[in-house]
């Protein structure tokens, strides 16, 4: 294969430059040599004369050009890396800040017991049984306080114009 590359490399490069962009010439050469290497492992190996090598080059050049045009590579536009980011948009930040303010006001409007049960359950992650034991109140009362707190918050948020999505 080294002899084949030495004999045809310069001529193949000149041939491929007529059809392909300069950036694609090395890719095409690599593909040509790969195809010829695979064919050389066959039994019996073909005779690699100039006609055979250039037919292979022609086939590779056509395939590469067809792929580039089929994908409309000539019409692609590079997009800068800083255009898109993972953070929220300014609109989303303002909307969620407004929602947070509405939620704070809704929680502040709850009774002390409702607020305590809601915070222990939703923020601290305690179960209703754990809350009842800590507060030394019946489980049923804990359930009622949480249900009332959630209902009042939901009602208050809906009245204030909670922006859901």
JSON list of C-alpha atoms in Angstrom, two decimals:
[
{"chain": "A", "resi": 1, "resn": "UNK", "atom": "CA", "xyz": [0.00, 0.00, 0.00]},
{"chain": "A", "resi": 2, "resn": "UNK", "atom": "CA", "xyz": [2.91, 2.36, 0.73]},
{"chain": "A", "resi": 3, "resn": "UNK", "atom": "CA", "xyz": [4.16, 1.89, -2.84]},
{"chain": "A", "resi": 4, "resn": "UNK", "atom": "CA", "xyz": [0.68, 2.67, -4.18]},
{"chain": "A", "resi": 5, "resn": "UNK", "atom": "CA", "xyz": [0.49, 5.84, -2.11]},
{"chain": "A", "resi": 6, "resn": "UNK", "atom": "CA", "xyz": [3.94, 6.94, -3.23]},
{"chain": "A", "resi": 7, "resn": "UNK", "atom": "CA", "xyz": [3.04, 6.40, -6.90]},
{"chain": "A", "resi": 8, "resn": "UNK", "atom": "CA", "xyz": [-0.37, 8.10, -6.93]},
{"chain": "A", "resi": 9, "resn": "UNK", "atom": "CA", "xyz": [-0.59, 10.58, -4.03]},
{"chain": "A", "resi": 10, "resn": "UNK", "atom": "CA", "xyz": [0.46, 13.76, -5.88]},
{"chain": "A", "resi": 11, "resn": "UNK", "atom": "CA", "xyz": [-1.63, 12.92, -8.96]},
{"chain": "A", "resi": 12, "resn": "UNK", "atom": "CA", "xyz": [-4.68, 12.03, -6.85]},
{"chain": "A", "resi": 13, "resn": "UNK", "atom": "CA", "xyz": [-4.42, 15.30, -4.92]},
{"chain": "A", "resi": 14, "resn": "UNK", "atom": "CA", "xyz": [-4.29, 17.32, -8.13]},
{"chain": "A", "resi": 15, "resn": "UNK", "atom": "CA", "xyz": [-7.23, 15.34, -9.55]},
{"chain": "A", "resi": 16, "resn": "UNK", "atom": "CA", "xyz": [-9.38, 15.78, -6.43]},
{"chain": "A", "resi": 17, "resn": "UNK", "atom": "CA", "xyz": [-8.69, 19.53, -6.17]},
{"chain": "A", "resi": 18, "resn": "UNK", "atom": "CA", "xyz": [-10.57, 19.99, -9.44]},
{"chain": "A", "resi": 19, "resn": "UNK", "atom": "CA", "xyz": [-13.82, 18.65, -7.94]},
{"chain": "A", "resi": 20, "resn": "UNK", "atom": "CA", "xyz": [-13.66, 19.16, -4.20]},
{"chain": "A", "resi": 21, "resn": "UNK", "atom": "CA", "xyz": [-13.09, 21.94, -1.73]},
{"chain": "A", "resi": 22, "resn": "UNK", "atom": "CA", "xyz": [-9.54, 22.04, -0.35]},
{"chain": "A", "resi": 23, "resn": "UNK", "atom": "CA", "xyz": [-10.78, 20.94, 3.09]},
{"chain": "A", "resi": 24, "resn": "UNK", "atom": "CA", "xyz": [-12.33, 17.80, 1.57]},
{"chain": "A", "resi": 25, "resn": "UNK", "atom": "CA", "xyz": [-9.29, 16.60, -0.37]},
{"chain": "A", "resi": 26, "resn": "UNK", "atom": "CA", "xyz": [-7.59, 14.92, 2.61]},
{"chain": "A", "resi": 27, "resn": "UNK", "atom": "CA", "xyz": [-10.84, 13.25, 3.63]},
{"chain": "A", "resi": 28, "resn": "UNK", "atom": "CA", "xyz": [-11.32, 11.92, 0.12]},
{"chain": "A", "resi": 29, "resn": "UNK", "atom": "CA", "xyz": [-7.73, 10.62, -0.05]},
{"chain": "A", "resi": 30, "resn": "UNK", "atom": "CA", "xyz": [-8.17, 8.83, 3.22]},
{"chain": "A", "resi": 31, "resn": "UNK", "atom": "CA", "xyz": [-11.38, 7.23, 1.95]},
{"chain": "A", "resi": 32, "resn": "UNK", "atom": "CA", "xyz": [-9.70, 6.19, -1.32]},
{"chain": "A", "resi": 33, "resn": "UNK", "atom": "CA", "xyz": [-6.79, 4.53, 0.47]},
{"chain": "A", "resi": 34, "resn": "UNK", "atom": "CA", "xyz": [-9.19, 2.83, 2.86]},
{"chain": "A", "resi": 35, "resn": "UNK", "atom": "CA", "xyz": [-11.19, 1.36, -0.02]},
{"chain": "A", "resi": 36, "resn": "UNK", "atom": "CA", "xyz": [-8.06, 0.23, -1.82]},
{"chain": "A", "resi": 37, "resn": "UNK", "atom": "CA", "xyz": [-6.69, -1.35, 1.38]},
{"chain": "A", "resi": 38, "resn": "UNK", "atom": "CA", "xyz": [-9.91, -3.30, 1.84]},
{"chain": "A", "resi": 39, "resn": "UNK", "atom": "CA", "xyz": [-9.78, -4.45, -1.77]},
{"chain": "A", "resi": 40, "resn": "UNK", "atom": "CA", "xyz": [-6.13, -5.45, -1.43]},
{"chain": "A", "resi": 41, "resn": "UNK", "atom": "CA", "xyz": [-7.06, -7.95, 1.29]},
{"chain": "A", "resi": 42, "resn": "UNK", "atom": "CA", "xyz": [-9.28, -9.84, -1.18]},
{"chain": "A", "resi": 43, "resn": "UNK", "atom": "CA", "xyz": [-8.28, -13.07, -2.85]},
{"chain": "A", "resi": 44, "resn": "UNK", "atom": "CA", "xyz": [-6.95, -12.59, -5.47]},
{"chain": "A", "resi": 45, "resn": "UNK", "atom": "CA", "xyz": [-6.07, -8.92, -4.89]},
{"chain": "A", "resi": 46, "resn": "UNK", "atom": "CA", "xyz": [-6.89, -6.68, -7.86]},
{"chain": "A", "resi": 47, "resn": "UNK", "atom": "CA", "xyz": [-4.20, -5.09, -9.96]},
{"chain": "A", "resi": 48, "resn": "UNK", "atom": "CA", "xyz": [-4.00, -1.47, -8.92]},
{"chain": "A", "resi": 49, "resn": "UNK", "atom": "CA", "xyz": [-3.26, 0.29, -12.20]},
{"chain": "A", "resi": 50, "resn": "UNK", "atom": "CA", "xyz": [-3.90, 3.99, -12.78]},
{"chain": "A", "resi": 51, "resn": "UNK", "atom": "CA", "xyz": [-7.34, 3.38, -14.27]},
{"chain": "A", "resi": 52, "resn": "UNK", "atom": "CA", "xyz": [-8.47, 1.38, -11.24]},
{"chain": "A", "resi": 53, "resn": "UNK", "atom": "CA", "xyz": [-7.13, 3.92, -8.74]},
{"chain": "A", "resi": 54, "resn": "UNK", "atom": "CA", "xyz": [-8.67, 6.90, -10.52]},
{"chain": "A", "resi": 55, "resn": "UNK", "atom": "CA", "xyz": [-12.03, 5.15, -10.93]},
{"chain": "A", "resi": 56, "resn": "UNK", "atom": "CA", "xyz": [-12.00, 4.63, -7.17]},
{"chain": "A", "resi": 57, "resn": "UNK", "atom": "CA", "xyz": [-11.04, 8.30, -6.67]},
{"chain": "A", "resi": 58, "resn": "UNK", "atom": "CA", "xyz": [-13.87, 9.38, -8.97]},
{"chain": "A", "resi": 59, "resn": "UNK", "atom": "CA", "xyz": [-16.36, 7.29, -7.03]},
{"chain": "A", "resi": 60, "resn": "UNK", "atom": "CA", "xyz": [-15.19, 8.67, -3.68]},
{"chain": "A", "resi": 61, "resn": "UNK", "atom": "CA", "xyz": [-15.28, 12.26, -4.97]},
{"chain": "A", "resi": 62, "resn": "UNK", "atom": "CA", "xyz": [-18.83, 11.82, -6.29]},
{"chain": "A", "resi": 63, "resn": "UNK", "atom": "CA", "xyz": [-19.99, 10.27, -3.01]},
{"chain": "A", "resi": 64, "resn": "UNK", "atom": "CA", "xyz": [-18.42, 13.01, -0.92]},
{"chain": "A", "resi": 65, "resn": "UNK", "atom": "CA", "xyz": [-19.81, 15.78, -3.13]},
{"chain": "A", "resi": 66, "resn": "UNK", "atom": "CA", "xyz": [-23.28, 14.18, -3.13]},
{"chain": "A", "resi": 67, "resn": "UNK", "atom": "CA", "xyz": [-23.24, 13.92, 0.67]},
{"chain": "A", "resi": 68, "resn": "UNK", "atom": "CA", "xyz": [-22.17, 17.54, 1.06]},
{"chain": "A", "resi": 69, "resn": "UNK", "atom": "CA", "xyz": [-24.84, 18.84, -1.32]},
{"chain": "A", "resi": 70, "resn": "UNK", "atom": "CA", "xyz": [-27.51, 16.53, 0.08]},
{"chain": "A", "resi": 71, "resn": "UNK", "atom": "CA", "xyz": [-26.97, 17.93, 3.54]},
{"chain": "A", "resi": 72, "resn": "UNK", "atom": "CA", "xyz": [-26.89, 21.47, 2.17]},
{"chain": "A", "resi": 73, "resn": "UNK", "atom": "CA", "xyz": [-23.48, 21.99, 3.73]},
{"chain": "A", "resi": 74, "resn": "UNK", "atom": "CA", "xyz": [-22.96, 25.01, 1.54]},
{"chain": "A", "resi": 75, "resn": "UNK", "atom": "CA", "xyz": [-25.93, 26.77, 3.17]},
{"chain": "A", "resi": 76, "resn": "UNK", "atom": "CA", "xyz": [-25.05, 26.18, 6.83]},
{"chain": "A", "resi": 77, "resn": "UNK", "atom": "CA", "xyz": [-24.30, 29.14, 9.02]},
{"chain": "A", "resi": 78, "resn": "UNK", "atom": "CA", "xyz": [-22.08, 28.92, 12.08]},
{"chain": "A", "resi": 79, "resn": "UNK", "atom": "CA", "xyz": [-23.80, 29.93, 15.31]},
{"chain": "A", "resi": 80, "resn": "UNK", "atom": "CA", "xyz": [-21.73, 31.41, 18.09]},
{"chain": "A", "resi": 81, "resn": "UNK", "atom": "CA", "xyz": [-21.43, 29.43, 21.32]},
{"chain": "A", "resi": 82, "resn": "UNK", "atom": "CA", "xyz": [-22.73, 32.25, 23.49]},
{"chain": "A", "resi": 83, "resn": "UNK", "atom": "CA", "xyz": [-26.06, 32.49, 21.64]},
{"chain": "A", "resi": 84, "resn": "UNK", "atom": "CA", "xyz": [-27.82, 29.72, 23.50]},
{"chain": "A", "resi": 85, "resn": "UNK", "atom": "CA", "xyz": [-27.35, 29.01, 27.18]},
{"chain": "A", "resi": 86, "resn": "UNK", "atom": "CA", "xyz": [-28.90, 26.75, 29.76]},
{"chain": "A", "resi": 87, "resn": "UNK", "atom": "CA", "xyz": [-30.15, 29.51, 32.04]},
{"chain": "A", "resi": 88, "resn": "UNK", "atom": "CA", "xyz": [-33.67, 30.90, 32.04]},
{"chain": "A", "resi": 89, "resn": "UNK", "atom": "CA", "xyz": [-34.58, 33.80, 29.82]},
{"chain": "A", "resi": 90, "resn": "UNK", "atom": "CA", "xyz": [-35.02, 37.26, 31.37]},
{"chain": "A", "resi": 91, "resn": "UNK", "atom": "CA", "xyz": [-38.79, 36.85, 30.94]},
{"chain": "A", "resi": 92, "resn": "UNK", "atom": "CA", "xyz": [-38.73, 33.54, 32.84]},
{"chain": "A", "resi": 93, "resn": "UNK", "atom": "CA", "xyz": [-36.66, 35.08, 35.63]},
{"chain": "A", "resi": 94, "resn": "UNK", "atom": "CA", "xyz": [-39.11, 37.94, 36.10]},
{"chain": "A", "resi": 95, "resn": "UNK", "atom": "CA", "xyz": [-42.12, 35.60, 35.92]},
{"chain": "A", "resi": 96, "resn": "UNK", "atom": "CA", "xyz": [-40.71, 33.23, 38.52]},
{"chain": "A", "resi": 97, "resn": "UNK", "atom": "CA", "xyz": [-39.71, 36.12, 40.77]},
{"chain": "A", "resi": 98, "resn": "UNK", "atom": "CA", "xyz": [-43.30, 37.35, 40.61]},
{"chain": "A", "resi": 99, "resn": "UNK", "atom": "CA", "xyz": [-44.57, 33.84, 41.35]},
{"chain": "A", "resi": 100, "resn": "UNK", "atom": "CA", "xyz": [-42.22, 33.57, 44.33]},
{"chain": "A", "resi": 101, "resn": "UNK", "atom": "CA", "xyz": [-43.53, 36.87, 45.69]},
{"chain": "A", "resi": 102, "resn": "UNK", "atom": "CA", "xyz": [-47.13, 35.70, 45.25]},
{"chain": "A", "resi": 103, "resn": "UNK", "atom": "CA", "xyz": [-46.32, 32.44, 47.01]},
{"chain": "A", "resi": 104, "resn": "UNK", "atom": "CA", "xyz": [-44.65, 34.25, 49.95]},
{"chain": "A", "resi": 105, "resn": "UNK", "atom": "CA", "xyz": [-47.71, 36.46, 50.39]},
{"chain": "A", "resi": 106, "resn": "UNK", "atom": "CA", "xyz": [-50.05, 33.47, 50.19]},
{"chain": "A", "resi": 107, "resn": "UNK", "atom": "CA", "xyz": [-48.06, 31.60, 52.85]},
{"chain": "A", "resi": 108, "resn": "UNK", "atom": "CA", "xyz": [-47.91, 34.71, 55.03]},
{"chain": "A", "resi": 109, "resn": "UNK", "atom": "CA", "xyz": [-51.71, 34.90, 54.93]},
{"chain": "A", "resi": 110, "resn": "UNK", "atom": "CA", "xyz": [-52.05, 31.45, 56.55]},
{"chain": "A", "resi": 111, "resn": "UNK", "atom": "CA", "xyz": [-52.63, 30.95, 60.25]},
{"chain": "A", "resi": 112, "resn": "UNK", "atom": "CA", "xyz": [-49.57, 30.13, 62.33]},
{"chain": "A", "resi": 113, "resn": "UNK", "atom": "CA", "xyz": [-50.53, 26.44, 62.66]},
{"chain": "A", "resi": 114, "resn": "UNK", "atom": "CA", "xyz": [-51.29, 26.05, 58.95]},
{"chain": "A", "resi": 115, "resn": "UNK", "atom": "CA", "xyz": [-48.02, 27.73, 58.00]},
{"chain": "A", "resi": 116, "resn": "UNK", "atom": "CA", "xyz": [-46.06, 25.53, 60.43]},
{"chain": "A", "resi": 117, "resn": "UNK", "atom": "CA", "xyz": [-47.57, 22.27, 59.11]},
{"chain": "A", "resi": 118, "resn": "UNK", "atom": "CA", "xyz": [-47.15, 23.36, 55.48]},
{"chain": "A", "resi": 119, "resn": "UNK", "atom": "CA", "xyz": [-43.48, 24.27, 55.95]},
{"chain": "A", "resi": 120, "resn": "UNK", "atom": "CA", "xyz": [-42.68, 21.13, 57.92]},
{"chain": "A", "resi": 121, "resn": "UNK", "atom": "CA", "xyz": [-44.33, 18.94, 55.29]},
{"chain": "A", "resi": 122, "resn": "UNK", "atom": "CA", "xyz": [-43.29, 20.67, 52.05]},
{"chain": "A", "resi": 123, "resn": "UNK", "atom": "CA", "xyz": [-39.95, 22.25, 52.96]},
{"chain": "A", "resi": 124, "resn": "UNK", "atom": "CA", "xyz": [-38.53, 19.94, 55.63]},
{"chain": "A", "resi": 125, "resn": "UNK", "atom": "CA", "xyz": [-40.06, 16.83, 54.03]},
{"chain": "A", "resi": 126, "resn": "UNK", "atom": "CA", "xyz": [-41.60, 15.44, 57.21]},
{"chain": "A", "resi": 127, "resn": "UNK", "atom": "CA", "xyz": [-44.50, 13.02, 57.07]},
{"chain": "A", "resi": 128, "resn": "UNK", "atom": "CA", "xyz": [-47.83, 13.95, 58.61]},
{"chain": "A", "resi": 129, "resn": "UNK", "atom": "CA", "xyz": [-47.23, 11.42, 61.40]},
{"chain": "A", "resi": 130, "resn": "UNK", "atom": "CA", "xyz": [-43.86, 13.02, 62.24]},
{"chain": "A", "resi": 131, "resn": "UNK", "atom": "CA", "xyz": [-45.43, 16.49, 62.22]},
{"chain": "A", "resi": 132, "resn": "UNK", "atom": "CA", "xyz": [-48.25, 15.35, 64.51]},
{"chain": "A", "resi": 133, "resn": "UNK", "atom": "CA", "xyz": [-45.73, 13.87, 66.96]},
{"chain": "A", "resi": 134, "resn": "UNK", "atom": "CA", "xyz": [-43.49, 16.96, 66.93]},
{"chain": "A", "resi": 135, "resn": "UNK", "atom": "CA", "xyz": [-46.37, 19.40, 67.35]},
{"chain": "A", "resi": 136, "resn": "UNK", "atom": "CA", "xyz": [-48.18, 17.10, 69.79]},
{"chain": "A", "resi": 137, "resn": "UNK", "atom": "CA", "xyz": [-51.45, 17.36, 67.92]},
{"chain": "A", "resi": 138, "resn": "UNK", "atom": "CA", "xyz": [-53.73, 14.60, 66.57]},
{"chain": "A", "resi": 139, "resn": "UNK", "atom": "CA", "xyz": [-52.92, 13.20, 63.10]},
{"chain": "A", "resi": 140, "resn": "UNK", "atom": "CA", "xyz": [-56.38, 14.15, 61.85]},
{"chain": "A", "resi": 141, "resn": "UNK", "atom": "CA", "xyz": [-55.79, 17.77, 62.89]},
{"chain": "A", "resi": 142, "resn": "UNK", "atom": "CA", "xyz": [-52.44, 17.75, 61.07]},
{"chain": "A", "resi": 143, "resn": "UNK", "atom": "CA", "xyz": [-54.14, 16.45, 57.93]},
{"chain": "A", "resi": 144, "resn": "UNK", "atom": "CA", "xyz": [-56.84, 19.11, 58.16]},
{"chain": "A", "resi": 145, "resn": "UNK", "atom": "CA", "xyz": [-54.30, 21.91, 58.71]},
{"chain": "A", "resi": 146, "resn": "UNK", "atom": "CA", "xyz": [-52.28, 20.84, 55.67]},
{"chain": "A", "resi": 147, "resn": "UNK", "atom": "CA", "xyz": [-55.38, 20.50, 53.47]},
{"chain": "A", "resi": 148, "resn": "UNK", "atom": "CA", "xyz": [-56.66, 23.92, 54.58]},
{"chain": "A", "resi": 149, "resn": "UNK", "atom": "CA", "xyz": [-53.24, 25.51, 54.03]},
{"chain": "A", "resi": 150, "resn": "UNK", "atom": "CA", "xyz": [-52.96, 24.09, 50.51]},
{"chain": "A", "resi": 151, "resn": "UNK", "atom": "CA", "xyz": [-56.52, 25.10, 49.63]},
{"chain": "A", "resi": 152, "resn": "UNK", "atom": "CA", "xyz": [-56.03, 28.65, 50.92]},
{"chain": "A", "resi": 153, "resn": "UNK", "atom": "CA", "xyz": [-52.72, 29.02, 49.08]},
{"chain": "A", "resi": 154, "resn": "UNK", "atom": "CA", "xyz": [-54.20, 27.68, 45.87]},
{"chain": "A", "resi": 155, "resn": "UNK", "atom": "CA", "xyz": [-57.17, 30.04, 46.16]},
{"chain": "A", "resi": 156, "resn": "UNK", "atom": "CA", "xyz": [-54.99, 33.03, 47.03]},
{"chain": "A", "resi": 157, "resn": "UNK", "atom": "CA", "xyz": [-52.55, 32.34, 44.18]},
{"chain": "A", "resi": 158, "resn": "UNK", "atom": "CA", "xyz": [-55.33, 31.91, 41.66]},
{"chain": "A", "resi": 159, "resn": "UNK", "atom": "CA", "xyz": [-56.88, 35.22, 42.75]},
{"chain": "A", "resi": 160, "resn": "UNK", "atom": "CA", "xyz": [-53.51, 36.99, 42.46]},
{"chain": "A", "resi": 161, "resn": "UNK", "atom": "CA", "xyz": [-52.88, 35.77, 38.93]},
{"chain": "A", "resi": 162, "resn": "UNK", "atom": "CA", "xyz": [-50.39, 32.92, 39.42]},
{"chain": "A", "resi": 163, "resn": "UNK", "atom": "CA", "xyz": [-48.52, 32.38, 36.16]},
{"chain": "A", "resi": 164, "resn": "UNK", "atom": "CA", "xyz": [-48.55, 28.64, 35.62]},
{"chain": "A", "resi": 165, "resn": "UNK", "atom": "CA", "xyz": [-46.82, 26.77, 32.87]}
]
